[in-house]
Amino acid sequence: AGPTREPIDPVRFLSNRSSGKMGFALAQAAQRRGAAVTLVTGPVALADPWGIDVIRVTTAEEMAAAVLGQAPAMDVIIKSAAVADFRPASCQSLKIKKTNQGLRLDLIKNRDILAELGHRRQPHQVLVGFAAESHDHLSEGQRKLREKNLDLIVVNDILGSETGFDVATNQVTLIGRKEIHPLPLLSKEATADRILDRVVTLLGEKAIKE
């Protein structure tokens, strides 16, 4: 859940507007259904949910280490965090002083945690990803579902005033390997329950195949 922060110097960082609310809602909804839940979260202004093991991280590298370390023991992995795609090539040890020359940052690509999870996944695991998109929602969701080897991807429109980052509601489309389910505008808690309904179905389908 949540964003990551990629440090530039001791006081500045690159990040995004993710509040972590969707990921926390998913963790709490799963715990209410009887799941043993581990929540890996970036820096957010949310209290640890009751009854859930919480691992707090800051950077994308820290999130990758925590998630990939926990993944082998999990039956379901839901990757709702908004991980920074890039980080500064170096972090200055002292505060960068303001000058009239401007500032240029060299960025390097962070690891794609979801793609690594898809590559390493075990046959019984259900893997769910999120895609925050501004356009071409269905085609982008289907591409990521295929390329990252997911069971389900949740696509949301980040440009809507009642959807996306740091709001109480969401309107998403669930894209599976054989179906597409657009959901109405719902609270993030209700959206979490709809996602978990589909996860339960996927778990049942995998159990039958085994």
N, CA, C and O of each residue as an XYZ file, in Angstrom:
840
protein
N       0.841     -1.194      0.000
C       0.000      0.000      0.000
C       0.875      1.241      0.000
O       2.049      1.197      0.365
N       0.266      2.365     -0.424
C       0.905      3.660     -0.294
C       1.944      3.956     -1.353
O       2.128      3.179     -2.291
N       2.631      5.095     -1.200
C       3.678      5.504     -2.128
C       5.038      5.012     -1.654
O       5.150      4.369     -0.610
N       6.058      5.318     -2.426
C       7.430      5.239     -1.915
C       8.033      6.629     -2.001
O       7.533      7.493     -2.722
N       9.101      6.834     -1.264
C       9.840      8.091     -1.300
C      11.275      7.787     -1.698
O      11.948      6.964     -1.079
N      11.729      8.465     -2.739
C      13.074      8.242     -3.251
C      13.916      9.478     -2.947
O      13.700     10.526     -3.557
N      14.868      9.383     -2.023
C      15.560     10.576     -1.520
C      16.466     11.239     -2.553
O      17.152     10.572     -3.327
N      16.447     12.570     -2.542
C      17.329     13.398     -3.354
C      18.483     13.919     -2.498
O      19.643     13.890     -2.909
N      18.142     14.390     -1.313
C      19.117     14.840     -0.317
C      18.458     14.659      1.047
O      17.371     14.083      1.100
N      19.044     15.111      2.144
C      18.442     14.838      3.464
C      17.052     15.422      3.677
O      16.372     15.010      4.616
N      16.594     16.366      2.846
C      15.291     16.991      3.081
C      14.318     16.838      1.915
O      13.141     17.161      2.069
N      14.758     16.365      0.774
C      13.898     16.299     -0.405
C      13.798     14.865     -0.912
O      14.705     14.053     -0.725
N      12.668     14.577     -1.560
C      12.483     13.251     -2.135
C      11.507     13.326     -3.296
O      10.765     14.299     -3.430
N      11.508     12.289     -4.143
C      10.511     12.098     -5.189
C       9.439     11.160     -4.661
O       9.750     10.146     -4.037
N       8.180     11.493     -4.909
C       7.100     10.634     -4.442
C       5.865     10.891     -5.302
O       5.968     11.460     -6.389
N       4.693     10.470     -4.812
C       3.438     10.691     -5.529
C       2.316     10.893     -4.516
O       2.558     10.926     -3.309
N       1.099     11.025     -5.010
C      -0.031     11.432     -4.156
C      -0.761     10.262     -3.490
O      -1.798     10.477     -2.862
N      -0.265      9.066     -3.604
C      -0.965      7.923     -3.016
C      -1.107      8.075     -1.503
O      -0.139      8.376     -0.804
N      -2.325      7.864     -1.009
C      -2.592      7.967      0.431
C      -2.494      6.622      1.143
O      -2.388      6.580      2.369
N      -2.530      5.522      0.388
C      -2.541      4.193      0.989
C      -3.916      3.702      1.390
O      -4.042      2.578      1.876
N      -4.967      4.519      1.198
C      -6.307      4.165      1.687
C      -6.845      2.890      1.034
O      -7.486      2.078      1.701
N      -6.592      2.710     -0.261
C      -7.111      1.521     -0.935
C      -6.433      0.263     -0.412
O      -7.095     -0.740     -0.144
N      -5.125      0.317     -0.270
C      -4.405     -0.848      0.243
C      -4.792     -1.194      1.670
O      -4.935     -2.369      2.009
N      -4.964     -0.172      2.516
C      -5.381     -0.419      3.897
C      -6.796     -0.993      3.930
O      -7.088     -1.875      4.738
N      -7.682     -0.496      3.053
C      -9.043     -1.030      3.005
C      -9.035     -2.502      2.602
O      -9.798     -3.298      3.150
N      -8.181     -2.867      1.652
C      -8.065     -4.267      1.236
C      -7.556     -5.135      2.381
O      -8.076     -6.226      2.615
N      -6.540     -4.652      3.095
C      -5.986     -5.422      4.211
C      -7.036     -5.651      5.293
O      -7.165     -6.760      5.812
N      -7.782     -4.607      5.633
C      -8.802     -4.733      6.676
C      -9.951     -5.634      6.230
O     -10.464     -6.423      7.024
N     -10.356     -5.523      4.965
C     -11.442     -6.375      4.459
C     -11.021     -7.842      4.460
O     -11.823     -8.714      4.795
N      -9.784     -8.120      4.094
C      -9.302     -9.502      4.097
C      -9.216    -10.049      5.518
O      -9.547    -11.208      5.765
N      -8.770     -9.206      6.450
C      -8.687     -9.651      7.851
C     -10.066     -9.954      8.413
O     -10.229    -10.908      9.174
N     -11.064     -9.151      8.046
C     -12.427     -9.396      8.520
C     -12.968    -10.722      7.990
O     -13.817    -11.345      8.628
N     -12.486    -11.152      6.841
C     -12.934    -12.421      6.257
C     -12.187    -13.627      6.825
O     -12.474    -14.767      6.461
N     -11.235    -13.375      7.711
C     -10.533    -14.479      8.362
C      -9.137    -14.742      7.853
O      -8.497    -15.699      8.287
N      -8.644    -13.917      6.942
C      -7.290    -14.109      6.421
C      -6.249    -13.631      7.428
O      -6.496    -12.700      8.195
N      -5.084    -14.277      7.418
C      -3.916    -13.777      8.132
C      -3.210    -12.828      7.177
O      -2.714    -13.254      6.134
N      -3.161    -11.547      7.521
C      -2.749    -10.509      6.581
C      -1.434     -9.863      7.012
O      -1.238     -9.522      8.179
N      -0.544     -9.706      6.039
C       0.654     -8.885      6.218
C       0.536     -7.705      5.269
O       0.344     -7.882      4.066
N       0.652     -6.510      5.810
C       0.526     -5.281      5.026
C       1.887     -4.609      4.938
O       2.450     -4.201      5.954
N       2.413     -4.493      3.730
C       3.645     -3.750      3.490
C       3.236     -2.382      2.968
O       2.583     -2.283      1.929
N       3.615     -1.330      3.678
C       3.155     -0.001      3.300
C       4.294      1.003      3.254
O       5.204      0.984      4.084
N       4.219      1.869      2.273
C       5.097      3.021      2.224
C       4.641      4.065      3.227
O       3.726      3.802      4.006
N       5.256      5.249      3.231
C       4.931      6.282      4.222
C       3.548      6.880      4.005
O       3.305      7.551      3.002
N       2.649      6.637      4.945
C       1.277      7.139      4.880
C       0.873      7.659      6.255
O       1.489      7.323      7.266
N      -0.178      8.488      6.276
C      -0.680      9.054      7.536
C      -1.856      8.226      8.046
O      -2.903      8.774      8.390
N      -1.684      6.920      8.094
C      -2.732      6.001      8.540
C      -2.183      5.130      9.662
O      -1.031      4.700      9.619
N      -3.021      4.874     10.669
C      -2.607      4.032     11.788
C      -2.584      2.568     11.368
O      -3.299      2.161     10.452
N      -1.751      1.782     12.052
C      -1.704      0.347     11.764
C      -3.069     -0.272     12.040
O      -3.623     -0.064     13.120
N      -3.631     -1.032     11.089
C      -4.923     -1.683     11.322
C      -4.805     -2.770     12.390
O      -3.776     -3.436     12.508
N      -5.864     -2.933     13.154
C      -5.887     -3.948     14.209
C      -5.818     -5.344     13.607
O      -6.457     -5.626     12.594
N      -5.032     -6.218     14.243
C      -4.993     -7.623     13.862
C      -4.201     -7.928     12.615
O      -4.296     -9.034     12.082
N      -3.419     -6.972     12.131
C      -2.676     -7.137     10.879
C      -1.203     -6.878     11.139
O      -0.852     -5.908     11.812
N      -0.325     -7.746     10.607
C       1.108     -7.511     10.685
C       1.476     -6.418      9.681
O       1.209     -6.558      8.487
N       2.077     -5.353     10.150
C       2.395     -4.216      9.296
C       3.910     -4.061      9.192
O       4.620     -4.038     10.197
N       4.379     -3.958      7.971
C       5.789     -3.693      7.690
C       5.851     -2.331      7.003
O       5.321     -2.166      5.905
N       6.489     -1.368      7.637
C       6.578     -0.021      7.079
C       7.936      0.172      6.398
O       8.987     -0.117      6.969
N       7.880      0.664      5.174
C       9.084      0.905      4.380
C       9.022      2.326      3.827
O       8.003      3.007      3.943
N      10.112      2.754      3.232
C      10.154      4.101      2.659
C      10.412      4.067      1.154
O       9.624      4.611      0.381
N      11.493      3.441      0.735
C      11.889      3.476     -0.666
C      11.360      2.271     -1.439
O      10.881      1.298     -0.856
N      11.459      2.358     -2.761
C      11.054      1.237     -3.614
C      11.913      0.009     -3.353
O      11.403     -1.112     -3.353
N      13.200      0.203     -3.131
C      14.077     -0.938     -2.854
C      13.687     -1.617     -1.548
O      13.710     -2.845     -1.455
N      13.330     -0.827     -0.539
C      12.885     -1.411      0.725
C      11.576     -2.164      0.538
O      11.389     -3.236      1.113
N      10.669     -1.610     -0.262
C       9.406     -2.290     -0.512
C       9.635     -3.591     -1.268
O       9.010     -4.605     -0.958
N      10.518     -3.574     -2.249
C      10.819     -4.790     -3.002
C      11.355     -5.874     -2.081
O      10.930     -7.027     -2.166
N      12.274     -5.519     -1.211
C      12.856     -6.503     -0.297
C      11.794     -7.096      0.627
O      11.768     -8.306      0.853
N      10.919     -6.239      1.158
C       9.886     -6.720      2.082
C       8.865     -7.596      1.369
O       8.523     -8.674      1.855
N       8.379     -7.138      0.223
C       7.334     -7.872     -0.488
C       7.858     -9.204     -1.013
O       7.217    -10.239     -0.829
N       9.007     -9.185     -1.659
C       9.549    -10.415     -2.228
C       9.974    -11.390     -1.132
O       9.965    -12.604     -1.336
N      10.342    -10.858      0.020
C      10.672    -11.739      1.136
C       9.453    -12.427      1.723
O       9.542    -13.577      2.154
N       8.316    -11.743      1.749
C       7.081    -12.308      2.297
C       6.338    -13.187      1.291
O       5.600    -14.088      1.691
N       6.518    -12.942      0.014
C       5.679    -13.543     -1.026
C       5.603    -15.065     -1.018
O       4.510    -15.601     -1.201
N       6.710    -15.799     -0.814
C       6.610    -17.258     -0.914
C       5.627    -17.894      0.057
O       5.112    -18.979     -0.213
N       5.357    -17.236      1.188
C       4.463    -17.812      2.204
C       3.003    -17.435      1.986
O       2.145    -17.860      2.760
N       2.696    -16.653      0.961
C       1.359    -16.101      0.785
C       0.535    -16.879     -0.245
O       1.063    -17.369     -1.243
N      -0.768    -16.979      0.020
C      -1.702    -17.555     -0.946
C      -2.222    -16.499     -1.909
O      -2.477    -16.784     -3.079
N      -2.378    -15.272     -1.408
C      -2.882    -14.158     -2.214
C      -1.954    -12.971     -2.031
O      -1.585    -12.629     -0.907
N      -1.578    -12.347     -3.133
C      -0.757    -11.141     -3.082
C      -1.489    -10.060     -3.866
O      -1.776    -10.230     -5.051
N      -1.790     -8.945     -3.200
C      -2.470     -7.818     -3.845
C      -1.528     -6.637     -3.810
O      -1.196     -6.126     -2.741
N      -1.100     -6.208     -4.977
C      -0.059     -5.180     -5.079
C      -0.703     -3.853     -5.453
O      -0.801     -3.504     -6.630
N      -1.147     -3.108     -4.419
C      -1.849     -1.845     -4.667
C      -0.981     -0.621     -4.456
O      -1.456      0.502     -4.623
N       0.286     -0.809     -4.090
C       1.161      0.331     -3.821
C       1.469      1.100     -5.104
O       1.511      0.529     -6.194
N       1.682      2.402     -4.952
C       2.090      3.260     -6.070
C       3.594      3.478     -5.971
O       4.061      4.520     -5.511
N       4.333      2.481     -6.410
C       5.789      2.513     -6.292
C       6.372      3.476     -7.324
O       5.968      3.466     -8.487
N       7.314      4.301     -6.898
C       7.965      5.227     -7.827
C       8.680      4.443     -8.921
O       9.422      3.504     -8.634
N       8.456      4.831    -10.170
C       9.105      4.150    -11.285
C      10.598      4.452    -11.355
O      11.385      3.635    -11.833
N      10.978      5.634    -10.873
C      12.376      6.060    -10.965
C      12.853      6.596     -9.618
O      12.056      7.002     -8.772
N      14.172      6.586     -9.441
C      14.804      7.184     -8.267
C      16.035      7.952     -8.722
O      16.590      7.654     -9.779
N      16.475      8.944     -7.933
C      17.704      9.651     -8.285
C      18.883      8.687     -8.350
O      18.986      7.757     -7.550
N      19.759      8.920     -9.300
C      20.929      8.059     -9.450
C      21.828      8.115     -8.224
O      22.534      7.152     -7.925
N      21.806      9.241     -7.510
C      22.570      9.365     -6.270
C      21.801     10.271     -5.316
O      21.042     11.145     -5.735
N      22.016     10.040     -4.033
C      21.415     10.888     -2.997
C      22.531     11.692     -2.349
O      23.508     11.129     -1.856
N      22.378     13.005     -2.354
C      23.397     13.862     -1.771
C      23.367     13.770     -0.247
O      22.295     13.733      0.358
N      24.537     13.733      0.362
C      24.609     13.610      1.817
C      24.292     14.918      2.529
O      23.903     14.916      3.697
N      24.457     16.030      1.828
C      24.144     17.339      2.380
C      23.037     17.992      1.558
O      22.858     17.673      0.382
N      22.301     18.901      2.175
C      21.218     19.585      1.477
C      21.753     20.337      0.253
O      22.745     21.061      0.333
N      21.070     20.145     -0.878
C      21.444     20.846     -2.101
C      21.022     22.304     -1.975
O      19.860     22.598     -1.696
N      21.952     23.198     -2.177
C      21.669     24.618     -2.031
C      21.030     25.192     -3.298
O      21.351     24.789     -4.416
N      20.127     26.132     -3.091
C      19.470     26.790     -4.216
C      20.451     27.699     -4.936
O      21.186     28.463     -4.310
N      20.452     27.604     -6.270
C      21.307     28.472     -7.080
C      20.483     29.033     -8.235
O      19.335     28.640     -8.441
N      21.067     29.935     -8.967
C      20.393     30.494    -10.139
C      20.553     29.621    -11.374
O      20.019     29.937    -12.437
N      21.279     28.538    -11.236
C      21.560     27.674    -12.380
C      20.500     26.601    -12.586
O      20.552     25.879    -13.582
N      19.538     26.474    -11.672
C      18.585     25.380    -11.764
C      19.195     24.078    -11.271
O      20.308     24.066    -10.745
N      18.469     22.990    -11.443
C      18.936     21.687    -10.959
C      18.504     20.608    -11.936
O      17.352     20.571    -12.371
N      19.415     19.752    -12.268
C      19.102     18.609    -13.134
C      19.310     17.323    -12.355
O      20.361     17.120    -11.747
N      18.300     16.449    -12.373
C      18.389     15.173    -11.678
C      18.567     14.055    -12.701
O      17.838     13.987    -13.690
N      19.528     13.191    -12.459
C      19.664     11.967    -13.239
C      18.884     10.874    -12.520
O      19.110     10.610    -11.339
N      17.954     10.233    -13.253
C      17.097      9.222    -12.658
C      17.419      7.844    -13.232
O      17.789      7.711    -14.398
N      17.272      6.832    -12.393
C      17.417      5.455    -12.840
C      16.146      4.695    -12.489
O      15.428      5.064    -11.560
N      15.878      3.649    -13.226
C      14.623      2.917    -13.092
C      14.643      2.024    -11.855
O      15.637      1.355    -11.574
N      13.532      2.024    -11.120
C      13.373      1.103    -10.007
C      12.948     -0.276    -10.507
O      12.486     -0.424    -11.639
N      13.109     -1.269     -9.658
C      12.656     -2.617     -9.985
C      11.138     -2.640    -10.136
O      10.423     -1.913     -9.446
N      10.658     -3.479    -11.041
C       9.221     -3.691    -11.206
C       8.824     -4.835    -10.282
O       8.952     -6.007    -10.634
N       8.340     -4.479     -9.095
C       8.060     -5.495     -8.078
C       6.966     -6.448     -8.555
O       7.064     -7.659     -8.357
N       5.927     -5.902     -9.183
C       4.816     -6.742     -9.629
C       5.270     -7.733    -10.693
O       4.860     -8.893    -10.672
N       6.112     -7.288    -11.623
C       6.616     -8.196    -12.653
C       7.471     -9.303    -12.030
O       7.403    -10.453    -12.462
N       8.271     -8.963    -11.022
C       9.072     -9.986    -10.347
C       8.185    -10.984     -9.622
O       8.465    -12.183     -9.629
N       7.111    -10.498     -8.992
C       6.171    -11.413     -8.346
C       5.554    -12.353     -9.370
O       5.417    -13.549     -9.114
N       5.177    -11.816    -10.538
C       4.606    -12.655    -11.586
C       5.572    -13.694    -12.084
O       5.174    -14.818    -12.390
N       6.838    -13.338    -12.172
C       7.861    -14.278    -12.645
C       8.105    -15.388    -11.627
O       8.355    -16.534    -12.001
N       8.031    -15.044    -10.329
C       8.368    -15.997     -9.266
C       7.166    -16.754     -8.718
O       7.342    -17.673     -7.918
N       5.973    -16.406     -9.117
C       4.762    -16.920     -8.479
C       4.694    -18.438     -8.498
O       5.212    -19.101     -9.397
N       4.025    -18.970     -7.456
C       3.767    -20.400     -7.368
C       2.384    -20.696     -7.960
O       1.520    -19.819     -7.979
N       2.170    -21.926     -8.443
C       0.921    -22.229     -9.153
C      -0.346    -21.966     -8.348
O      -1.374    -21.603     -8.921
N      -0.290    -22.143     -7.031
C      -1.503    -21.992     -6.227
C      -1.804    -20.533     -5.885
O      -2.899    -20.232     -5.411
N      -0.860    -19.626     -6.115
C      -1.020    -18.250     -5.667
C      -1.918    -17.445     -6.596
O      -1.917    -17.633     -7.813
N      -2.688    -16.542     -5.987
C      -3.470    -15.559     -6.736
C      -2.724    -14.228     -6.652
O      -2.418    -13.740     -5.564
N      -2.440    -13.655     -7.811
C      -1.678    -12.413     -7.874
C      -2.531    -11.322     -8.513
O      -2.999    -11.455     -9.643
N      -2.722    -10.234     -7.756
C      -3.571     -9.122     -8.186
C      -2.723     -7.854     -8.257
O      -1.989     -7.533     -7.323
N      -2.832     -7.148     -9.365
C      -2.126     -5.889     -9.514
C      -3.090     -4.723     -9.648
O      -4.286     -4.909     -9.873
N      -2.557     -3.529     -9.509
C      -3.320     -2.295     -9.719
C      -2.648     -1.499    -10.829
O      -1.426     -1.517    -10.977
N      -3.469     -0.803    -11.604
C      -2.945      0.087    -12.641
C      -3.674      1.416    -12.542
O      -4.879      1.487    -12.780
N      -2.956      2.455    -12.196
C      -3.519      3.805    -12.159
C      -3.246      4.444    -13.512
O      -2.096      4.720    -13.852
N      -4.306      4.680    -14.286
C      -4.146      5.132    -15.666
C      -4.874      6.449    -15.905
O      -5.881      6.747    -15.263
N      -4.343      7.227    -16.840
C      -4.993      8.471    -17.241
C      -5.689      8.341    -18.596
O      -6.513      9.187    -18.943
N      -5.371      7.291    -19.370
C      -5.999      7.072    -20.671
C      -5.737      5.630    -21.106
O      -4.897      4.938    -20.529
N      -6.469      5.188    -22.131
C      -6.323      3.816    -22.655
C      -6.406      2.778    -21.534
O      -5.587      1.862    -21.457
N      -7.402      2.936    -20.677
C      -7.477      2.135    -19.459
C      -7.540      0.633    -19.737
O      -6.780     -0.135    -19.147
N      -8.440      0.207    -20.630
C      -8.615     -1.218    -20.866
C      -7.394     -1.827    -21.542
O      -6.919     -2.884    -21.128
N      -6.889     -1.174    -22.569
C      -5.749     -1.743    -23.290
C      -4.509     -1.797    -22.402
O      -3.745     -2.761    -22.460
N      -4.306     -0.771    -21.585
C      -3.163     -0.784    -20.679
C      -3.324     -1.858    -19.605
O      -2.365     -2.548    -19.259
N      -4.532     -1.994    -19.085
C      -4.778     -3.033    -18.087
C      -4.553     -4.420    -18.648
O      -3.923     -5.254    -17.997
N      -5.054     -4.683    -19.837
C      -4.878     -5.994    -20.450
C      -3.419     -6.288    -20.764
O      -2.958     -7.420    -20.618
N      -2.700     -5.262    -21.194
C      -1.266     -5.445    -21.469
C      -0.511     -5.818    -20.191
O       0.296     -6.748    -20.194
N      -0.771     -5.096    -19.105
C      -0.066     -5.373    -17.860
C      -0.461     -6.720    -17.284
O       0.382     -7.425    -16.729
N      -1.734     -7.092    -17.407
C      -2.180     -8.407    -16.949
C      -1.367     -9.501    -17.625
O      -0.903    -10.440    -16.978
N      -1.202     -9.365    -18.928
C      -0.494    -10.379    -19.719
C       1.003    -10.355    -19.442
O       1.603    -11.397    -19.177
N       1.606     -9.175    -19.501
C       3.058     -9.080    -19.403
C       3.583     -9.399    -18.003
O       4.700     -9.892    -17.850
N       2.773     -9.115    -16.987
C       3.232     -9.337    -15.609
C       2.727    -10.663    -15.033
O       3.001    -10.982    -13.876
N       1.989    -11.436    -15.840
C       1.530    -12.770    -15.433
C       0.621    -12.700    -14.199
O       0.867    -13.363    -13.191
N      -0.430    -11.886    -14.301
C      -1.357    -11.688    -13.186
C      -2.622    -12.518    -13.390
O      -2.928    -12.945    -14.503
N      -3.350    -12.738    -12.296
C      -4.689    -13.323    -12.370
C      -5.747    -12.239    -12.549
O      -6.781    -12.463    -13.178
N      -5.479    -11.072    -11.993
C      -6.462     -9.989    -11.989
C      -5.724     -8.662    -11.900
O      -4.724     -8.543    -11.191
N      -6.222     -7.668    -12.623
C      -5.688     -6.325    -12.471
C      -6.839     -5.358    -12.265
O      -7.878     -5.455    -12.919
N      -6.638     -4.427    -11.349
C      -7.640     -3.433    -10.983
C      -7.202     -2.109    -11.593
O      -6.165     -1.561    -11.221
N      -7.995     -1.596    -12.533
C      -7.624     -0.385    -13.256
C      -8.487      0.768    -12.764
O      -9.713      0.655    -12.728
N      -7.859      1.870    -12.388
C      -8.638      3.044    -11.986
C      -8.151      4.284    -12.714
O      -6.993      4.379    -13.120
N      -9.068      5.231    -12.869
C      -8.813      6.476    -13.589
C      -8.296      7.518    -12.606
O      -9.027      7.950    -11.715
N      -7.038      7.922    -12.763
C      -6.460      8.861    -11.806
C      -6.891     10.297    -12.046
O      -6.594     11.172    -11.234
N      -7.592     10.558    -13.154
C      -7.992     11.932    -13.469
C      -9.388     12.285    -12.956
O      -9.775     13.453    -12.982
N     -10.150     11.289    -12.488
C     -11.491     11.573    -11.989
C     -11.444     12.274    -10.639
O     -10.556     12.014     -9.827
N     -12.407     13.168    -10.401
C     -12.421     13.917     -9.141
C     -12.801     13.045     -7.953
O     -12.490     13.390     -6.812
N     -13.476     11.906     -8.204
C     -13.902     11.022     -7.117
C     -13.199      9.672     -7.169
O     -13.600      8.736     -6.477
N     -12.156      9.567     -7.981
C     -11.406      8.319     -8.112
C      -9.922      8.619     -8.000
O      -9.509      9.779     -7.995
N      -9.131      7.568     -7.910
C      -7.687      7.767     -7.910
C      -7.132      8.060     -6.535
O      -7.568      7.482     -5.540
N      -6.154      8.972     -6.483
C      -5.373      9.183     -5.277
C      -6.086     10.057     -4.252
O      -6.730     11.051     -4.588
N      -5.949      9.650     -2.984
C      -6.276     10.490     -1.827
C      -7.729     10.966     -1.793
O      -8.009     12.095     -1.389
N      -8.648     10.101     -2.220
C     -10.081     10.376     -2.065
C     -10.717      9.155     -1.398
O     -10.100      8.093     -1.318
N     -11.964      9.314     -0.917
C     -12.613      8.244     -0.164
C     -13.302      7.216     -1.047
O     -13.660      6.135     -0.579
N     -13.491      7.548     -2.331
C     -14.213      6.651     -3.241
C     -13.300      6.196     -4.371
O     -12.200      6.713     -4.566
N     -13.801      5.207     -5.108
C     -13.052      4.696     -6.239
C     -14.032      4.109     -7.249
O     -15.112      3.647     -6.880
N     -13.655      4.127     -8.509
C     -14.430      3.478     -9.561
C     -13.435      2.752    -10.451
O     -12.681      3.371    -11.202
N     -13.450      1.440    -10.353
C     -12.411      0.644    -10.998
C     -13.028     -0.361    -11.961
O     -14.230     -0.627    -11.944
N     -12.167     -0.899    -12.789
C     -12.536     -2.005    -13.664
C     -11.659     -3.194    -13.322
O     -10.434     -3.080    -13.284
N     -12.287     -4.341    -13.073
C     -11.550     -5.572    -12.794
C     -11.347     -6.319    -14.105
O     -12.312     -6.677    -14.780
N     -10.102     -6.547    -14.458
C      -9.778     -7.239    -15.697
C      -9.103     -8.561    -15.362
O      -8.027     -8.588    -14.765
N      -9.747     -9.657    -15.752
C      -9.176    -10.976    -15.576
C      -8.726    -11.540    -16.906
O      -8.735    -10.846    -17.922
N      -8.335    -12.789    -16.895
C      -7.832    -13.399    -18.123
C      -8.941    -13.691    -19.121
O      -8.684    -13.809    -20.319
N     -10.181    -13.810    -18.632
C     -11.290    -14.122    -19.527
C     -12.455    -13.151    -19.411
O     -13.437    -13.290    -20.141
N     -12.378    -12.178    -18.523
C     -13.539    -11.326    -18.288
C     -13.121     -9.922    -17.880
O     -12.003     -9.682    -17.422
N     -14.073     -8.995    -18.066
C     -13.896     -7.604    -17.650
C     -15.125     -7.198    -16.854
O     -16.250     -7.352    -17.330
N     -14.921     -6.678    -15.640
C     -16.021     -6.285    -14.762
C     -15.873     -4.827    -14.345
O     -15.113     -4.541    -13.420
N     -16.566     -3.898    -14.990
C     -16.552     -2.509    -14.513
C     -17.384     -2.402    -13.230
O     -18.491     -2.937    -13.161
N     -16.860     -1.720    -12.231
C     -17.592     -1.512    -10.985
C     -18.113     -0.084    -10.938
O     -17.516      0.811    -11.536
N     -19.222      0.141    -10.232
C     -19.732      1.514    -10.068
C     -18.868      2.290     -9.087
O     -17.959      1.734     -8.470
N     -19.157      3.574     -8.947
C     -18.472      4.392     -7.952
C     -18.853      3.888     -6.559
O     -20.031      3.848     -6.205
N     -17.853      3.509     -5.784
C     -18.062      2.929     -4.459
C     -17.050      3.510     -3.482
O     -16.050      4.104     -3.887
N     -17.317      3.334     -2.203
C     -16.293      3.648     -1.219
C     -15.117      2.693     -1.428
O     -15.261      1.637     -2.044
N     -13.970      3.075     -0.913
C     -12.815      2.195     -1.066
C     -13.013      0.889     -0.287
O     -12.485     -0.151     -0.680
N     -13.762      0.939      0.801
C     -14.063     -0.275      1.555
C     -14.943     -1.219      0.737
O     -14.693     -2.424      0.694
N     -15.976     -0.668      0.088
C     -16.854     -1.501     -0.750
C     -16.111     -2.015     -1.968
O     -16.325     -3.151     -2.391
N     -15.236     -1.190     -2.539
C     -14.409     -1.638     -3.660
C     -13.520     -2.797     -3.232
O     -13.365     -3.768     -3.972
N     -12.940     -2.702     -2.046
C     -12.095     -3.782     -1.531
C     -12.876     -5.079     -1.439
O     -12.358     -6.135     -1.803
N     -14.115     -5.022     -0.957
C     -14.920     -6.237     -0.842
C     -15.221     -6.835     -2.209
O     -15.209     -8.056     -2.359
N     -15.490     -6.006     -3.205
C     -15.750     -6.519     -4.555
C     -14.498     -7.202     -5.125
O     -14.591     -8.241     -5.778
N     -13.345     -6.609     -4.873
C     -12.097     -7.227     -5.340
C     -11.883     -8.575     -4.662
O     -11.508     -9.551     -5.312
N     -12.123     -8.624     -3.349
C     -11.923     -9.872     -2.620
C     -12.944    -10.931     -3.010
O     -12.632    -12.122     -2.970
N     -14.153    -10.532     -3.383
C     -15.112    -11.513     -3.909
C     -14.513    -12.240     -5.108
O     -14.629    -13.460     -5.232
N     -13.878    -11.480     -5.983
C     -13.269    -12.084     -7.173
C     -12.067    -12.926     -6.791
O     -11.843    -13.982     -7.383
N     -11.289    -12.481     -5.813
C     -10.137    -13.251     -5.348
C     -10.570    -14.607     -4.802
O      -9.929    -15.622     -5.073
N     -11.658    -14.624     -4.034
C     -12.168    -15.879     -3.485
C     -12.537    -16.844     -4.619
O     -12.243    -18.037     -4.541
N     -13.180    -16.328     -5.667
C     -13.519    -17.162     -6.819
C     -12.263    -17.728     -7.473
O     -12.224    -18.907     -7.825
N     -11.249    -16.904     -7.635
C      -9.998    -17.352     -8.251
C      -9.310    -18.415     -7.402
O      -8.764    -19.381     -7.935
N      -9.334    -18.241     -6.081
C      -8.761    -19.263     -5.198
C      -9.481    -20.596     -5.374
O      -8.847    -21.650     -5.425
N     -10.810    -20.543     -5.466
C     -11.586    -21.766     -5.667
C     -11.262    -22.436     -6.987
O     -11.166    -23.662     -7.051
N     -11.091    -21.652     -8.040
C     -10.755    -22.215     -9.345
C      -9.397    -22.887     -9.312
O      -9.227    -23.950     -9.910
N      -8.422    -22.296     -8.628
C      -7.090    -22.900     -8.540
C      -7.130    -24.172     -7.714
O      -6.428    -25.134     -8.023
N      -7.952    -24.188     -6.654
C      -8.062    -25.389     -5.820
C      -8.637    -26.543     -6.609
O      -8.198    -27.680     -6.441
N      -9.617    -26.279     -7.474
C     -10.201    -27.335     -8.297
C      -9.164    -27.915     -9.259
O      -9.123    -29.127     -9.469
N      -8.325    -27.051     -9.844
C      -7.309    -27.518    -10.778
C      -6.271    -28.394    -10.087
O      -5.733    -29.327    -10.683
N      -5.996    -28.080     -8.817
C      -5.016    -28.885     -8.068
C      -5.583    -30.243     -7.702
O      -4.898    -31.049     -7.072
